[in-house]
mmCIF file of C-alpha atoms in Angstrom:
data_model
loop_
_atom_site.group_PDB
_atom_site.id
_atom_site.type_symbol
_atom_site.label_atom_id
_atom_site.label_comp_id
_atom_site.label_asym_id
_atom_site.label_seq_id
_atom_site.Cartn_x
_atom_site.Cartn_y
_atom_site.Cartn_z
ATOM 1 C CA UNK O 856 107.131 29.379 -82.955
ATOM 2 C CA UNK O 857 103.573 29.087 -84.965
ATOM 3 C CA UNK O 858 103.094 28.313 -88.249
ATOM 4 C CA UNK O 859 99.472 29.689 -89.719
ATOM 5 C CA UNK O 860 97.346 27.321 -91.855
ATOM 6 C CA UNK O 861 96.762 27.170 -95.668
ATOM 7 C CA UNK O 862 93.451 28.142 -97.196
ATOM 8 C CA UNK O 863 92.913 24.390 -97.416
ATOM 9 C CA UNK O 864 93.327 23.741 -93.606
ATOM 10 C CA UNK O 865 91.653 26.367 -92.684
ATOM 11 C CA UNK O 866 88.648 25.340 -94.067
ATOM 12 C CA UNK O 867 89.134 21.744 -92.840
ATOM 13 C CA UNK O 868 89.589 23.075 -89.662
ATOM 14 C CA UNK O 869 86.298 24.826 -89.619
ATOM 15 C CA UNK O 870 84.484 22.127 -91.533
ATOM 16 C CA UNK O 871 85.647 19.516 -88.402
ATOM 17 C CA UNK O 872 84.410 21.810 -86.246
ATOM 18 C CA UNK O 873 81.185 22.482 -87.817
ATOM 19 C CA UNK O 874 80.514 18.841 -87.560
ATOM 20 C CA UNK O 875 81.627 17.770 -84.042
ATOM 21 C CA UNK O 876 79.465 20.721 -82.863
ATOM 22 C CA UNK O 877 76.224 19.700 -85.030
ATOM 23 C CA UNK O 878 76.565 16.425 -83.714
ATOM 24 C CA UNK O 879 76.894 16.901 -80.415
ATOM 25 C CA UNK O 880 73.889 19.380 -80.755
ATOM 26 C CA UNK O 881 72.000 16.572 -82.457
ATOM 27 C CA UNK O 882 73.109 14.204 -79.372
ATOM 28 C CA UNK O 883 71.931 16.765 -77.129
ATOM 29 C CA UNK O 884 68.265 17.318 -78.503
ATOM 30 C CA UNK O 885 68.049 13.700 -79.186
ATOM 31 C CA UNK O 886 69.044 12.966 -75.234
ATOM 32 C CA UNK O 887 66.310 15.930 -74.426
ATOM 33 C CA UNK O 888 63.875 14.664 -76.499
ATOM 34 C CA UNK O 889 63.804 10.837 -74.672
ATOM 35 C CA UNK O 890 64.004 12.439 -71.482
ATOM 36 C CA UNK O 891 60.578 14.291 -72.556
ATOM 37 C CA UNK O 892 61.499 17.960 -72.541
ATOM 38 C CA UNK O 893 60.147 18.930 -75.493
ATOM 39 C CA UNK O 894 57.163 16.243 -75.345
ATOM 40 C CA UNK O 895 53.185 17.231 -74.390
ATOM 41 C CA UNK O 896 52.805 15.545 -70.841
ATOM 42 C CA UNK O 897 50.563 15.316 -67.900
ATOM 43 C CA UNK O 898 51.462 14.227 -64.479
ATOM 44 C CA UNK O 899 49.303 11.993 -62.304
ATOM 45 C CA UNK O 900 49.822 10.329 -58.717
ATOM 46 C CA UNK O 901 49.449 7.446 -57.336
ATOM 47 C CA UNK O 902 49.464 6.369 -53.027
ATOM 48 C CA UNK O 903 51.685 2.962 -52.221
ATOM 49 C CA UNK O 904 52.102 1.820 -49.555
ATOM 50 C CA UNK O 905 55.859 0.786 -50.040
ATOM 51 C CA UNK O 906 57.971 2.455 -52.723
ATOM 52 C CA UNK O 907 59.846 -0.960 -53.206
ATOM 53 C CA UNK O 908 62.754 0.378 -55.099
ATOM 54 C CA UNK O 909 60.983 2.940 -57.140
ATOM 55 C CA UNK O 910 63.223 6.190 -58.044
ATOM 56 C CA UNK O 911 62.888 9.089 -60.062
ATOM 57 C CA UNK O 912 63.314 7.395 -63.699
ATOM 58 C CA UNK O 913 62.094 4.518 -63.335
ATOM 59 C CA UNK O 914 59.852 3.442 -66.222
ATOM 60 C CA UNK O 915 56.069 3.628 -66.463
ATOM 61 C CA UNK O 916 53.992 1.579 -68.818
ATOM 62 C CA UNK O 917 50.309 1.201 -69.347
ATOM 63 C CA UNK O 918 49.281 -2.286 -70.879
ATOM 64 C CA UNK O 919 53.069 -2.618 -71.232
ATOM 65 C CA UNK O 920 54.045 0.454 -73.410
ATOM 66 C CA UNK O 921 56.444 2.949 -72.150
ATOM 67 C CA UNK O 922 53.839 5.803 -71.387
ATOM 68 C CA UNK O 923 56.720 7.794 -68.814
ATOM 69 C CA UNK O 924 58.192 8.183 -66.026
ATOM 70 C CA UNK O 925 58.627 8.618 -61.948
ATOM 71 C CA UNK O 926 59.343 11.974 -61.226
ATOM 72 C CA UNK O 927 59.940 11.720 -57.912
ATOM 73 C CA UNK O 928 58.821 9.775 -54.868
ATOM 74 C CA UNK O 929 57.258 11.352 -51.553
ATOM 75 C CA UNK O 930 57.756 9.722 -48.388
ATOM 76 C CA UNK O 931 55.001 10.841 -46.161
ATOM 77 C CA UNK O 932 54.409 12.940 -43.192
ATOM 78 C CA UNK O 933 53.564 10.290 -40.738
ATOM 79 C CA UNK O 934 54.303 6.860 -40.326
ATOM 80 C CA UNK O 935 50.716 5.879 -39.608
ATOM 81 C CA UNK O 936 48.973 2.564 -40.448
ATOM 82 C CA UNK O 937 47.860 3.992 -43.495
ATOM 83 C CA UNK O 938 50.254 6.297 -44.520
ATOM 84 C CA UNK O 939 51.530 5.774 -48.257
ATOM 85 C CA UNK O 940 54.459 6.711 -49.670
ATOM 86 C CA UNK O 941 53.346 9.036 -53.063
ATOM 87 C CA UNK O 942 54.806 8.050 -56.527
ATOM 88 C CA UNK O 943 54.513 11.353 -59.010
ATOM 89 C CA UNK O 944 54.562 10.455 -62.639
ATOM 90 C CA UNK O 945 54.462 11.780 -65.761
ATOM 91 C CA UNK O 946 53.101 10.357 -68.935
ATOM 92 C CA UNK O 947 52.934 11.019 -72.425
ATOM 93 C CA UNK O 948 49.624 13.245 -73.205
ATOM 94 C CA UNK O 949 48.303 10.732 -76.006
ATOM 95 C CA UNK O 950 47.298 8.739 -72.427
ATOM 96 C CA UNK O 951 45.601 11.344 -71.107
ATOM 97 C CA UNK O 952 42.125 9.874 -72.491
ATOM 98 C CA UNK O 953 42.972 6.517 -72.011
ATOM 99 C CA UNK O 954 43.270 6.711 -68.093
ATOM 100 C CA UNK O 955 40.130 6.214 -66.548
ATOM 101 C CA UNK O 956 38.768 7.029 -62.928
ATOM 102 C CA UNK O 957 38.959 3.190 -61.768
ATOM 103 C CA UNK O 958 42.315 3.307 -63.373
ATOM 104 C CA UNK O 959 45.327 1.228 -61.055
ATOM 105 C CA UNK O 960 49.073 1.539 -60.815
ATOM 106 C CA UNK O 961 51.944 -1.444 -59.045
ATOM 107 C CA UNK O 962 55.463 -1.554 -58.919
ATOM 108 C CA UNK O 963 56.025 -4.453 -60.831
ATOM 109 C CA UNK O 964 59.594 -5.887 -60.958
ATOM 110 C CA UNK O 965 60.619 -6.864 -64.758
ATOM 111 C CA UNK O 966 64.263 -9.162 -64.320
ATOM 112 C CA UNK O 967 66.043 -11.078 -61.718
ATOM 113 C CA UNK O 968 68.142 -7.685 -61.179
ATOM 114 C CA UNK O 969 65.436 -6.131 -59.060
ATOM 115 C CA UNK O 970 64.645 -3.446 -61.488
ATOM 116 C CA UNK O 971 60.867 -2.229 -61.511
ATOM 117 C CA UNK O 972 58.265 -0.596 -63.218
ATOM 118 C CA UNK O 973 55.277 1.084 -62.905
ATOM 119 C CA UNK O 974 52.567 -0.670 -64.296
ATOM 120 C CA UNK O 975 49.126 0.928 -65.446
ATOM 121 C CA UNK O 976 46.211 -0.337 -65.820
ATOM 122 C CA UNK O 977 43.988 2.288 -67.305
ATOM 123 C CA UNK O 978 40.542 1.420 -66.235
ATOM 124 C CA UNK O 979 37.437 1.172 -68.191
ATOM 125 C CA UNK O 980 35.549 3.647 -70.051
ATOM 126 C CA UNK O 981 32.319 3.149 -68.053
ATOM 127 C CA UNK O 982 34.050 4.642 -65.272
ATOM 128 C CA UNK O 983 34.538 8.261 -67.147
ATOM 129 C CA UNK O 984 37.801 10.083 -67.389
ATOM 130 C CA UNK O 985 40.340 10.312 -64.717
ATOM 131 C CA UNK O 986 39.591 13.774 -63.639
ATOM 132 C CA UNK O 987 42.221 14.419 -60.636
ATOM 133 C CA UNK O 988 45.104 12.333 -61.712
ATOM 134 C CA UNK O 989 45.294 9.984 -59.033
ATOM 135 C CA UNK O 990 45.746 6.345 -59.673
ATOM 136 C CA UNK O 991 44.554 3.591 -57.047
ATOM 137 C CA UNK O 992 47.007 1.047 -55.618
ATOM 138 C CA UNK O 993 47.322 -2.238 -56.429
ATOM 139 C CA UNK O 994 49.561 -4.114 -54.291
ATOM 140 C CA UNK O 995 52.661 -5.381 -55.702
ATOM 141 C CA UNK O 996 53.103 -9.605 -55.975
ATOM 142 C CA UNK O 997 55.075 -10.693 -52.989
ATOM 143 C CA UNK O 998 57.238 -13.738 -54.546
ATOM 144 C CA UNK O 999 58.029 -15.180 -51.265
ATOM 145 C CA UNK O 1000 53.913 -15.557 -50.529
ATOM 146 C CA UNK O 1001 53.715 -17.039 -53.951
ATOM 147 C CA UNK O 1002 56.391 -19.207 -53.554
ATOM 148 C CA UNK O 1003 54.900 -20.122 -50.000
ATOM 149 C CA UNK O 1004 51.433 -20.865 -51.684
ATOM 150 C CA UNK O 1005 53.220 -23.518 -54.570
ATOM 151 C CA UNK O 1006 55.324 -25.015 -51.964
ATOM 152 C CA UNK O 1007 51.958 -26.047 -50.181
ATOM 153 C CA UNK O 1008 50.194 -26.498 -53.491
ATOM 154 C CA UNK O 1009 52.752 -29.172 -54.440
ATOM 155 C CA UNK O 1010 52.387 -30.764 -51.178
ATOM 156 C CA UNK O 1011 48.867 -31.377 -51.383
ATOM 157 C CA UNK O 1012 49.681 -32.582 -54.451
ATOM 158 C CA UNK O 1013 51.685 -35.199 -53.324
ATOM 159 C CA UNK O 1014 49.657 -36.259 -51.050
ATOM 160 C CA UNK O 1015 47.301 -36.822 -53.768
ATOM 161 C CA UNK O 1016 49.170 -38.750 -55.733
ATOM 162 C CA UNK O 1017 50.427 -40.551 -52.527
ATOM 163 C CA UNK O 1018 46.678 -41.684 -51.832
#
């Protein structure tokens, strides 16, 4: 059996509706617009030699402010001695003219969880614009080296202090 709604449901009814739809339209377009679909980009590349984690979303920054992101990561053809593994990005276009030609890109990691970035260095303006969008390598920190070097740094300091 079905009972049919008053005037006054009805139109509460529809009004609910209205609203969950708008705001799940709103949640859409606002999930769009952080992912960049609607935003003026460019995409550039850059050659490492070890992805170290890096995957399709993870962050870039240049001089620390989100500029983008990976797109995707290319493993290369050949395992060579100097094959690289190539990191396609895309940034916001209000970097385009602030990446240079000698500008650099790292993985850098940003918490003890292992999560990375890709940090950008953009260059200087002496060097003119980056014309092709490739960014050079910069080798990421290897902790255990630096841990290495201040073990042997605290040694000599010891023996220093010992003397």
């Amino acid at each position: 059996m079905s009972q049919t709604l008053t005037r006054w449901q009805a139109a509460a009814l529809g009004l609910v509706v209205v609203v969950a739809v708008a705001a799940g339209g709103a949640g859409l377009a606002r999930v769009a617009a952080r992912q960049g679909v609607w935003a003026d980009t460019f995409d550039a590349t850059v050659a490492l030699p070890d992805a170290h984690d890096v995957a399709p979303a993870t962050p870039v920054r240049v001089r620390g402010v989100d500029a983008g992101q990976v797109v995707a990561v290319d493993y290369p053809d050949d395992d060579g001695p100097d094959a690289a593994v190539v990191v396609r990005i895309r940034l916001d276009a209000k970097f385009r003219g602030r990446l240079f030609a000698d500008a650099t890109a790292q993985v850098y990691p940003t918490g003890m969880l292992g999560s990375k970035v890709i940090a950008v260095s953009p260059g200087s303006p002496a060097a003119g614009p980056l014309a092709d969008g490739r960014l050079a390598a910069v080798p990421t920190p290897d902790l255990m080296a630096t841990a290495a070097k201040l073990g042997a740094a605290a040694d000599e300091a010891k023996k220093l202090v010992a003397d």
